C-alpha positions as a printed Julia matrix, in Angstrom:
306×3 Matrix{Float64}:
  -5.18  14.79  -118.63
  -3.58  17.23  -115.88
  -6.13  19.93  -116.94
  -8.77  16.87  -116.27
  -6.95  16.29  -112.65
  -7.21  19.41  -111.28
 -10.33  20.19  -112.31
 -11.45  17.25  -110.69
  -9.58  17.28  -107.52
 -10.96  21.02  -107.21
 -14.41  20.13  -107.27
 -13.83  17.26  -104.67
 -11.91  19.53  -102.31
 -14.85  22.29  -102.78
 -17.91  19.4   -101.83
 -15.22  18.63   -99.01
 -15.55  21.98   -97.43
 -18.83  22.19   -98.22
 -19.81  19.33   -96.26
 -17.57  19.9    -93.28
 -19.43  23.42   -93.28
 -22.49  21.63   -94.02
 -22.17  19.75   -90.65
 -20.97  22.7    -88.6
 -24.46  24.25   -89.47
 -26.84  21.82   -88.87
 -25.06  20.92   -84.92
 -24.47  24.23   -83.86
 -23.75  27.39   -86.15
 -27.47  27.97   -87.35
 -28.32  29.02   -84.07
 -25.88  31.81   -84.57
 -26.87  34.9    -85.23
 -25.46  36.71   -88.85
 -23.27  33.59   -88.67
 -25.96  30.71   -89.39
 -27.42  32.36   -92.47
 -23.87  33.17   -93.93
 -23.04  29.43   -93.03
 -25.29  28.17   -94.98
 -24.69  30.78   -97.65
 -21.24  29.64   -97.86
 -22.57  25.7    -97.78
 -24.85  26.44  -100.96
 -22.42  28.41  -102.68
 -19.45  25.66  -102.42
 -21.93  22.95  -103.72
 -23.0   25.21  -106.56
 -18.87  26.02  -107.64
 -18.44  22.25  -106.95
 -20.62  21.09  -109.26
 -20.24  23.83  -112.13
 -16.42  22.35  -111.8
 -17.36  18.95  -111.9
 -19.14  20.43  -114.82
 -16.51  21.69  -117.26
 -13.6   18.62  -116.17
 -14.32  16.82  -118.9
 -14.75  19.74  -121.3
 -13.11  19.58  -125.02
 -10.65  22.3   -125.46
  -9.59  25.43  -123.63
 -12.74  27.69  -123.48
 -12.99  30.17  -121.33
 -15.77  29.05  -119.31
 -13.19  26.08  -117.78
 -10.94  28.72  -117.02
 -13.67  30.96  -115.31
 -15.32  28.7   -113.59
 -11.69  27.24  -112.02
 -11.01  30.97  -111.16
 -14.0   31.52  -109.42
 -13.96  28.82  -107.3
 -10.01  29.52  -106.43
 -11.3   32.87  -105.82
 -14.17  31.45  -103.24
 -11.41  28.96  -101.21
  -9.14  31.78  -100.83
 -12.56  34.63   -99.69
 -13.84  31.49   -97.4
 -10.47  31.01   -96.16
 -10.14  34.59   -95.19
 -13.28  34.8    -93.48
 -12.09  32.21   -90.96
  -9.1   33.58   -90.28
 -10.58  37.1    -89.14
 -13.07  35.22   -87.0
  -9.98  33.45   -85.34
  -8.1   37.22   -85.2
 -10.6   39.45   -84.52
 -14.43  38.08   -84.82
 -17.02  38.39   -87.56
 -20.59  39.93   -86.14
 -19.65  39.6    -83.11
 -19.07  36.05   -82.86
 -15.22  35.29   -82.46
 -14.07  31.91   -83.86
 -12.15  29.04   -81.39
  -9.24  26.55   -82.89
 -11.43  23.3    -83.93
  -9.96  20.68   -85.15
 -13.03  20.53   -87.89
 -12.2   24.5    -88.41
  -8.75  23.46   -89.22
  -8.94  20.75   -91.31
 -11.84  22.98   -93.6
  -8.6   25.53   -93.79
  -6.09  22.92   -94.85
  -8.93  21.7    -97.9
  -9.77  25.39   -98.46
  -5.74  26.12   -99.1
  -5.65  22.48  -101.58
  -8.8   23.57  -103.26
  -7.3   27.54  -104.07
  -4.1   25.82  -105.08
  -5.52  23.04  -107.43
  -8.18  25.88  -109.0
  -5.72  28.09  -109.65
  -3.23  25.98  -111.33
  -6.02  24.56  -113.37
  -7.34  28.28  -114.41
  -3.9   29.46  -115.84
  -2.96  26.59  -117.49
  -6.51  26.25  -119.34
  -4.38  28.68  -122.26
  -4.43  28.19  -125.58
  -2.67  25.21  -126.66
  -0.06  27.98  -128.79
   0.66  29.17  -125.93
   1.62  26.17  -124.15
   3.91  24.87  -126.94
   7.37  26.5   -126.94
   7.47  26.74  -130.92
   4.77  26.32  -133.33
   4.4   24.53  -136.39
   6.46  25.7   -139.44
   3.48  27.07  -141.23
   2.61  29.06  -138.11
   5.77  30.48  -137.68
   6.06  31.44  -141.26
   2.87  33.27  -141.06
   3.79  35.43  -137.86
   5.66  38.74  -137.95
   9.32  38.95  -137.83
  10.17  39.26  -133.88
   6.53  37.93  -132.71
   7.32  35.98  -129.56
   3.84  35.5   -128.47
   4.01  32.08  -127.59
   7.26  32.43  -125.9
   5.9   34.98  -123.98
   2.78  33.04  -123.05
   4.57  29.96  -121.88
   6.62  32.11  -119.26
   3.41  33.87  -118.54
   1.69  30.43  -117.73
   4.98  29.51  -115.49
   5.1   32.92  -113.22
   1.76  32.49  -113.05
   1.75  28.87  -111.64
   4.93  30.18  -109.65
   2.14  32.65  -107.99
  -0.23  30.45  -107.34
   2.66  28.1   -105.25
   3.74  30.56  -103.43
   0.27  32.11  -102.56
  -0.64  28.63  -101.77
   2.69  28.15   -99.1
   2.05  31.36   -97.78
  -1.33  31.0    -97.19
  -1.18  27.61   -95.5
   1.76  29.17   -93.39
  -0.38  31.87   -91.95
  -2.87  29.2    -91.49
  -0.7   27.25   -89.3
   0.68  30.54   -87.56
  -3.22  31.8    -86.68
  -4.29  28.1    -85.67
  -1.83  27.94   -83.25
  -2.52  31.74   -81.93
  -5.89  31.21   -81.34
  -7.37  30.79   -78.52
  -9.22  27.02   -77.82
  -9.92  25.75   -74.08
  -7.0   23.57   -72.46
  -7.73  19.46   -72.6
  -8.22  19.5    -69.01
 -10.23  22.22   -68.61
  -9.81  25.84   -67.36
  -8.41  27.0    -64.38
  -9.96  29.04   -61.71
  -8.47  30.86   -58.6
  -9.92  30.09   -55.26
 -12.45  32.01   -54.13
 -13.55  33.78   -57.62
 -16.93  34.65   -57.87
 -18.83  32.92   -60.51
 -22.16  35.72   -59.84
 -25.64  33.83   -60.94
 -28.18  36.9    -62.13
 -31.45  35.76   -64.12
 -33.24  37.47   -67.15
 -36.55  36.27   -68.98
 -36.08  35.16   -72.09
 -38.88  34.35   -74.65
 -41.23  34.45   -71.16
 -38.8   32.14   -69.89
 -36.99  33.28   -66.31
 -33.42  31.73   -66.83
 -29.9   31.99   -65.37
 -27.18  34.07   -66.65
 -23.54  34.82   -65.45
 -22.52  38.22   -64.4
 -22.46  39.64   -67.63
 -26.09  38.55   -68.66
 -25.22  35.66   -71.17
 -27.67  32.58   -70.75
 -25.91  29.66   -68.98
 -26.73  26.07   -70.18
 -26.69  22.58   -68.82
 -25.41  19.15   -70.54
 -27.37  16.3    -70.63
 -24.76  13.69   -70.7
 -23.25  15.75   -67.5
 -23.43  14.26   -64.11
 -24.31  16.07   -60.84
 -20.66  15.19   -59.63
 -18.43  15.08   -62.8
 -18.91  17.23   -65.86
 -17.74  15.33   -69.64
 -17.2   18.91   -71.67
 -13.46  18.96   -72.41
 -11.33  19.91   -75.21
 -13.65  21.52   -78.55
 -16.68  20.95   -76.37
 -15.43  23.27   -73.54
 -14.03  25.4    -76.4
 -17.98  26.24   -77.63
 -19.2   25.57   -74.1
 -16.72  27.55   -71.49
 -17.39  26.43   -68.35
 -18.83  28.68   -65.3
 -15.6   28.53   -62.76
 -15.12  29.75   -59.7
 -16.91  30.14   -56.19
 -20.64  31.13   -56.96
 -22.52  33.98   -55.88
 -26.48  34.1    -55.94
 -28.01  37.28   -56.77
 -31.57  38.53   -57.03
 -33.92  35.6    -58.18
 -31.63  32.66   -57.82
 -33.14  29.92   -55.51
 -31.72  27.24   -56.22
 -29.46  25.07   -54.75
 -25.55  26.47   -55.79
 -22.28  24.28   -55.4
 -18.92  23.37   -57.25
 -17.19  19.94   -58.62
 -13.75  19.51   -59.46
 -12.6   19.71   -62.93
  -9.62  16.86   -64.39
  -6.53  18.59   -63.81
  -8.04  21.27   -61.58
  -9.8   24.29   -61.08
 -13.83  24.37   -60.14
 -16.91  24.46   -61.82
 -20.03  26.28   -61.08
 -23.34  23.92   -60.38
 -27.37  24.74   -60.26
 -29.37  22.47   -58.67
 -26.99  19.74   -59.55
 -26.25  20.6    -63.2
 -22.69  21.98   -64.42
 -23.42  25.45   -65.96
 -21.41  26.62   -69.65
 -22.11  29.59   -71.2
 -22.51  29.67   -75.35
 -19.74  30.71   -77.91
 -23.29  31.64   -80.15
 -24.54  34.25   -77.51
 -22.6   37.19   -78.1
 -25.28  39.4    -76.12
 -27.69  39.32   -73.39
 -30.82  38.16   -73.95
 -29.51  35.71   -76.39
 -30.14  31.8    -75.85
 -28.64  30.44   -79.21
 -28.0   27.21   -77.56
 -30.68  25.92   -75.97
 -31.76  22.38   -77.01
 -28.99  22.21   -79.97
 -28.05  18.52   -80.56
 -23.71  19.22   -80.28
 -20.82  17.62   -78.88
 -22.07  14.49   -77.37
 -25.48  15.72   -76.49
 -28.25  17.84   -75.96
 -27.87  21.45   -74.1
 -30.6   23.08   -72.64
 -30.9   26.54   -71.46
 -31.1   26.65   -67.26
 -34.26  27.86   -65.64
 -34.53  29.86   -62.1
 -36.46  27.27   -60.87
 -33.82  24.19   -61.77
């Protein structure tokens, strides 16, 4: 029955991530370069794991397939895990992560899902190894001073000891890199006075759009108004907002100003539209975002001519 539970809750914690992933795909991370394609690589592979758990719950015995295929998708929690932390300390491709709440929550599963698999893949032992003394006739039949069972049963508890403490630790540095990481503030960034917000253009796909200073592609909000923008919080965290006092350069005719953001600073517009840059554009050139369906709305890449 236990070896039933965990198998069980391990394949529903591994179609959990999968499906938070899933989501973050389709509105936004597909459009990433390196990023999208390992998304959904990740997406496909959880499904697969999930099911091939889902699988072997039910199975008779303790083969060791079950145990395998419980290791393995430990194994993949733990790797996908990993991966998200390094893109929260130091970037993967080029693309550095932001605190999410979605991002976090996937981390708290992933943590359940390595803890659950692993339990269930070191106690799938034999069942001699499980019992702490075996039958009479088994116990007549083994060498004088054979402790194998013995042995295997406090095998099987330092190994679920591991796997608890692995688990702790790794929901501790989970916490710990969460809270490090770096996420926009709920009401929006600050700027100084008089920082220049510089306005360049590039052509992109025969396109002539805006960029900031450094060349990335800036973007404008649908659901925005020309006097109040609505990208706080995770959006702002994907979407940074253009701050400051702007500066037109070479090729930028339209009409520049600033709003007020809630609880201060400015924000750059463009003809009435608030500008963002992209957490997905990691380069110049780059317009990852345009016309993505994410956080409320539709964003659209902003052209020289408005």
């Amino acid at each position: 029955m236990l070896r039933t539970s965990l198998r069980l809750a391990g394949a529903g914690l591994l179609a959990a991530t999968a499906a938070i992933h899933l989501d973050l795909y389709l509105t936004g991370y597909r459009s990433i370069p390196t990023i999208g394609w390992l998304f959904l690589l990740q997406v496909i592979a959880a499904f697969a794991l999930a099911a091939a758990v889902l699988a072997t719950a039910f199975a008779r015995g303790d083969g060791l397939v079950p145990r395998l295929v419980a290791a393995a998708g430990a194994g993949f929690a733990v790797a996908t895990l990993g991966g998200y932390l390094l893109s929260l300390w130091i970037g993967l491709f080029g693309f550095r992560e932001v605190r999410t709440s979605a991002g976090t929550v996937a981390g708290v599963i992933e943590v359940a899902a390595f803890a659950a698999l692993a339990v269930a893949a070191v106690t799938l032992v034999p069942r001699a190894a499980r019992v702490g003394s075996a039958a009479g006739a088994d116990a007549a039949a083994r060498p004088a001073g054979d402790a194998r069972p013995g042995r295997g049963l406090a095998g099987m508890r330092a190994a679920l000891a591991a796997a608890g403490a692995l688990s702790l630790i790794a929901l501790a540095v989970l916490g710990g890199s969460v809270a490090a990481a770096t996420s926009a503030p709920a009401s929006g960034p600050a700027s100084a006075p008089g920082t220049p917000a510089v306005l360049k253009t590039a052509t992109i796909g025969r396109v002539t759009v805006l960029t900031n200073a450094k060349g990335l592609t800036l973007y404008w909000f649908a659901p925005d108004t020309s006097a109040r923008s609505v990208c706080y919080g995770t959006c702002a965290a994907y979407w940074p907002p253009v701050t400051g006092t702007p500066v037109a350069g070479p090729g930028v005719t339209g009409r520049t100003g600033t709003i007020s953001r809630t609880g201060g600073g400015t924000q750059v517009t463009y003809d009435g539209h608030p500008l963002y840059t992209y957490v997905g554009d990691t380069a110049p050139g780059q317009a990852s975002g345009n016309n993505l369906d994410l956080n409320g709305g539709f964003w659209h890449e902003v052209t020289a001519a408005g």
